[in-house]
Coordinates of C-alpha atoms in Angstrom, one line a residue:
Q224 CA -0.1 0.2 0.0
R225 CA 1.2 3.4 -1.2
E226 CA 1.5 6.0 1.4
H227 CA 1.7 10.0 0.4
L228 CA 3.0 13.4 1.7
A229 CA 2.3 16.6 0.0
I230 CA 4.4 19.3 0.8
G231 CA 4.0 23.1 -0.2
L232 CA 7.1 25.1 -0.1
L233 CA 6.9 29.2 -0.5
E234 CA 7.9 30.1 -3.7
S235 CA 10.5 32.4 -2.5
L236 CA 12.2 30.5 0.1
G237 CA 15.6 29.2 -1.0
L238 CA 15.5 26.2 1.5
D239 CA 18.4 24.0 0.4
E240 CA 18.1 21.6 3.1
L241 CA 14.5 20.6 1.8
Q242 CA 15.5 18.2 -0.8
P243 CA 18.1 16.2 1.1
V244 CA 15.6 15.8 3.8
I245 CA 13.0 14.3 1.3
A246 CA 15.5 12.0 -0.3
S247 CA 16.4 10.5 3.2
L248 CA 12.6 10.0 3.7
R249 CA 12.3 8.2 0.5
Q250 CA 15.5 6.0 1.5
D251 CA 13.8 5.2 4.8
F252 CA 10.3 4.8 3.8
P253 CA 10.4 3.2 0.1
Q254 CA 6.6 3.0 0.3
L255 CA 6.2 6.7 0.8
E256 CA 5.3 9.0 -2.5
I257 CA 6.1 12.6 -1.8
S258 CA 5.1 15.7 -3.8
L259 CA 6.5 19.0 -3.7
A260 CA 5.1 22.2 -5.0
R261 CA 6.4 26.0 -5.1
L262 CA 3.5 27.8 -4.4
D263 CA 2.7 31.9 -3.5
N264 CA 1.5 32.4 0.1
P265 CA -2.1 32.7 -0.7
T266 CA -2.3 29.6 -2.5
L267 CA -0.1 27.8 0.0
L268 CA -2.4 28.7 2.5
E269 CA -5.6 27.8 0.8
Q270 CA -4.3 24.3 -0.2
L271 CA -3.3 23.7 3.4
S272 CA -6.8 24.4 4.9
E273 CA -8.4 22.3 2.3
G274 CA -6.3 19.5 2.9
R275 CA -4.4 19.4 -0.2
L276 CA -1.3 19.6 1.4
D277 CA -0.2 17.9 4.3
A278 CA 2.6 20.3 5.3
A279 CA 3.1 23.8 4.6
I280 CA 6.5 25.5 4.6
T281 CA 6.3 29.2 5.2
F282 CA 6.8 32.2 7.6
D283 CA 5.4 32.1 11.1
H284 CA 3.6 35.4 10.7
A285 CA 1.4 33.6 7.8
M286 CA -0.4 31.5 10.7
E287 CA -1.4 34.7 12.6
G288 CA -4.9 34.4 13.6
R289 CA -5.4 30.8 12.2
T290 CA -7.0 28.1 14.5
G291 CA -6.6 24.4 14.0
V292 CA -2.9 24.7 12.8
R293 CA 0.1 23.5 14.4
Y294 CA 3.8 24.1 13.2
V295 CA 7.4 23.6 14.1
E296 CA 9.9 26.4 14.0
L297 CA 12.7 25.6 11.6
V298 CA 15.0 28.4 11.3
L299 CA 15.3 32.3 11.6
E300 CA 15.8 34.3 8.5
Q301 CA 16.6 38.0 8.0
S302 CA 14.3 40.3 5.6
F303 CA 15.9 42.5 3.1
F304 CA 14.4 45.2 1.2
I305 CA 15.3 45.0 -2.7
L306 CA 15.6 47.6 -5.3
S307 CA 16.5 47.6 -8.8
R308 CA 20.3 48.7 -9.5
D309 CA 18.7 51.2 -11.6
H310 CA 16.8 53.1 -8.8
P311 CA 18.2 56.4 -7.8
L312 CA 18.6 55.2 -4.2
A313 CA 20.7 52.2 -5.3
R314 CA 23.5 54.6 -6.2
R315 CA 24.1 55.7 -2.4
E316 CA 27.0 53.8 -0.8
H317 CA 24.9 53.3 2.2
I318 CA 21.1 52.9 2.5
A319 CA 19.1 52.3 5.5
P320 CA 15.6 51.1 5.7
Q321 CA 14.3 54.7 6.7
D322 CA 15.5 55.9 3.5
L323 CA 12.8 54.2 1.7
S324 CA 10.1 56.6 2.8
G325 CA 8.4 58.1 -0.3
Q326 CA 8.5 55.1 -2.0
I327 CA 6.1 52.4 -3.2
I328 CA 6.2 49.0 -1.4
C329 CA 5.1 45.7 -2.8
E330 CA 2.8 43.6 -0.6
T331 CA 1.4 40.1 -1.6
R332 CA -2.2 40.1 -2.3
A333 CA -4.1 38.3 0.4
R334 CA -7.1 36.4 -0.2
E335 CA -8.7 36.8 3.3
G336 CA -9.5 40.0 5.1
D337 CA -9.0 43.4 3.6
G338 CA -6.3 41.9 1.1
S339 CA -3.4 43.3 2.4
D340 CA -0.3 41.9 3.9
G341 CA -0.6 42.8 7.7
Y342 CA 3.1 41.8 8.5
L343 CA 4.6 44.0 5.9
R344 CA 2.6 47.0 6.9
R345 CA 3.4 46.4 10.4
L346 CA 7.3 45.9 9.7
V347 CA 7.4 49.1 7.6
G348 CA 5.6 50.9 10.5
L349 CA 7.9 49.3 13.1
L350 CA 11.0 50.5 11.0
G351 CA 9.8 54.1 10.9
I352 CA 9.4 54.0 6.9
R353 CA 6.7 56.1 5.3
P354 CA 5.8 54.8 2.0
T355 CA 3.9 56.6 -0.4
G356 CA 1.5 53.7 -1.0
F357 CA 1.4 50.0 -1.3
L358 CA 1.3 47.7 -4.8
S359 CA -0.4 44.6 -4.5
V360 CA 1.2 41.7 -6.6
D361 CA 0.2 38.2 -6.9
N362 CA 3.6 36.2 -6.2
L363 CA 7.3 36.5 -6.2
A364 CA 7.7 37.1 -10.2
S365 CA 5.0 40.1 -10.1
G366 CA 6.8 41.5 -7.4
L367 CA 10.2 41.5 -8.8
A368 CA 9.0 42.8 -12.2
A369 CA 7.7 45.6 -10.2
V370 CA 11.1 45.9 -8.6
E371 CA 13.2 45.9 -11.8
T372 CA 11.0 48.5 -13.5
N373 CA 11.3 50.8 -10.7
Q374 CA 7.6 50.8 -9.6
A375 CA 8.1 49.8 -6.1
V376 CA 10.5 48.3 -3.4
G377 CA 10.3 44.7 -2.4
L378 CA 10.8 42.6 0.5
I379 CA 12.5 39.2 0.5
D380 CA 14.2 36.9 2.9
E381 CA 17.8 36.2 3.0
R382 CA 17.5 32.8 1.2
V383 CA 15.7 33.7 -1.7
Q384 CA 17.1 32.5 -4.9
L385 CA 17.4 35.2 -7.3
F386 CA 18.3 34.4 -10.9
H387 CA 20.1 37.8 -11.7
P388 CA 21.3 39.2 -8.3
E389 CA 23.4 41.5 -10.2
R390 CA 20.4 43.6 -11.1
Y391 CA 19.2 44.4 -7.4
R392 CA 20.5 46.4 -4.6
L393 CA 19.7 44.5 -0.9
I394 CA 19.0 46.6 2.1
P395 CA 19.1 44.5 5.4
S396 CA 15.8 45.4 7.3
G397 CA 17.7 44.0 10.6
T398 CA 14.4 42.1 11.4
Y399 CA 14.1 38.2 11.3
Q400 CA 11.3 36.0 10.9
S401 CA 11.0 32.2 11.5
V402 CA 10.5 29.8 9.0
I403 CA 8.2 26.8 9.9
C404 CA 6.6 23.7 8.9
A405 CA 2.9 23.9 9.3
S406 CA 0.1 21.4 9.3
L407 CA -3.6 20.9 10.2
E408 CA -4.2 19.7 13.9
G409 CA -6.3 17.1 12.3
N410 CA -4.1 15.7 9.9
R411 CA -2.6 12.6 11.8
N412 CA 0.1 11.5 8.6
P413 CA 2.9 10.1 10.5
Y414 CA 5.4 11.7 8.2
I415 CA 4.4 15.2 8.9
P416 CA 6.3 15.0 11.9
Q417 CA 9.2 13.0 10.3
L418 CA 9.7 16.0 7.8
A419 CA 9.6 18.8 10.3
Q420 CA 12.0 17.3 12.6
R421 CA 14.3 16.0 10.0
L422 CA 14.1 19.5 8.5
K423 CA 14.7 21.5 11.9
A424 CA 17.9 19.3 12.3
A425 CA 19.0 19.9 9.0
C426 CA 18.7 23.8 9.2
A427 CA 20.5 23.5 12.6
K428 CA 23.4 22.3 10.9
T429 CA 23.8 25.0 8.6

């Protein structure tokens, strides 16, 4: 009898530890079929709540206000603001987050509530940035497109895998967020704890 584990990974996360962990699970449990999908956060959370994913790997703030979900913290990641190299601010030798006041900032469009990214807006307020507005984008690709054309400033984590890093200037935010492995409390798939604990151990080594 085949057994299944469906994993969703936030598209912007460059979690290099995941593939070796999946390989170790396949080796130790030959009967286990594992699927992995890279998804934007709204789709990731939607599929988790619908039971189409057994585990969702994303940031802890994505679980704010959600009930019926459990998660294991894997690793802390620093956030970076991202500018196009052609942006006027990118020519400065030193850029602080507060220098981004007066810019438009990308936020991923949510599918619930008011449609805004509450975490991003709180972070911007915490850092004393006063943007002229927010630009809603559907995913990482559309956010980077807006950054490249100087329409907006983006926010990424330190592990994001950029295809052309030379096109961008990164500004450390000085703030950190937890990467987590989340699942529904009612999901008794025995391979979820195996995935979470092996991932946590792998992240601790890097």
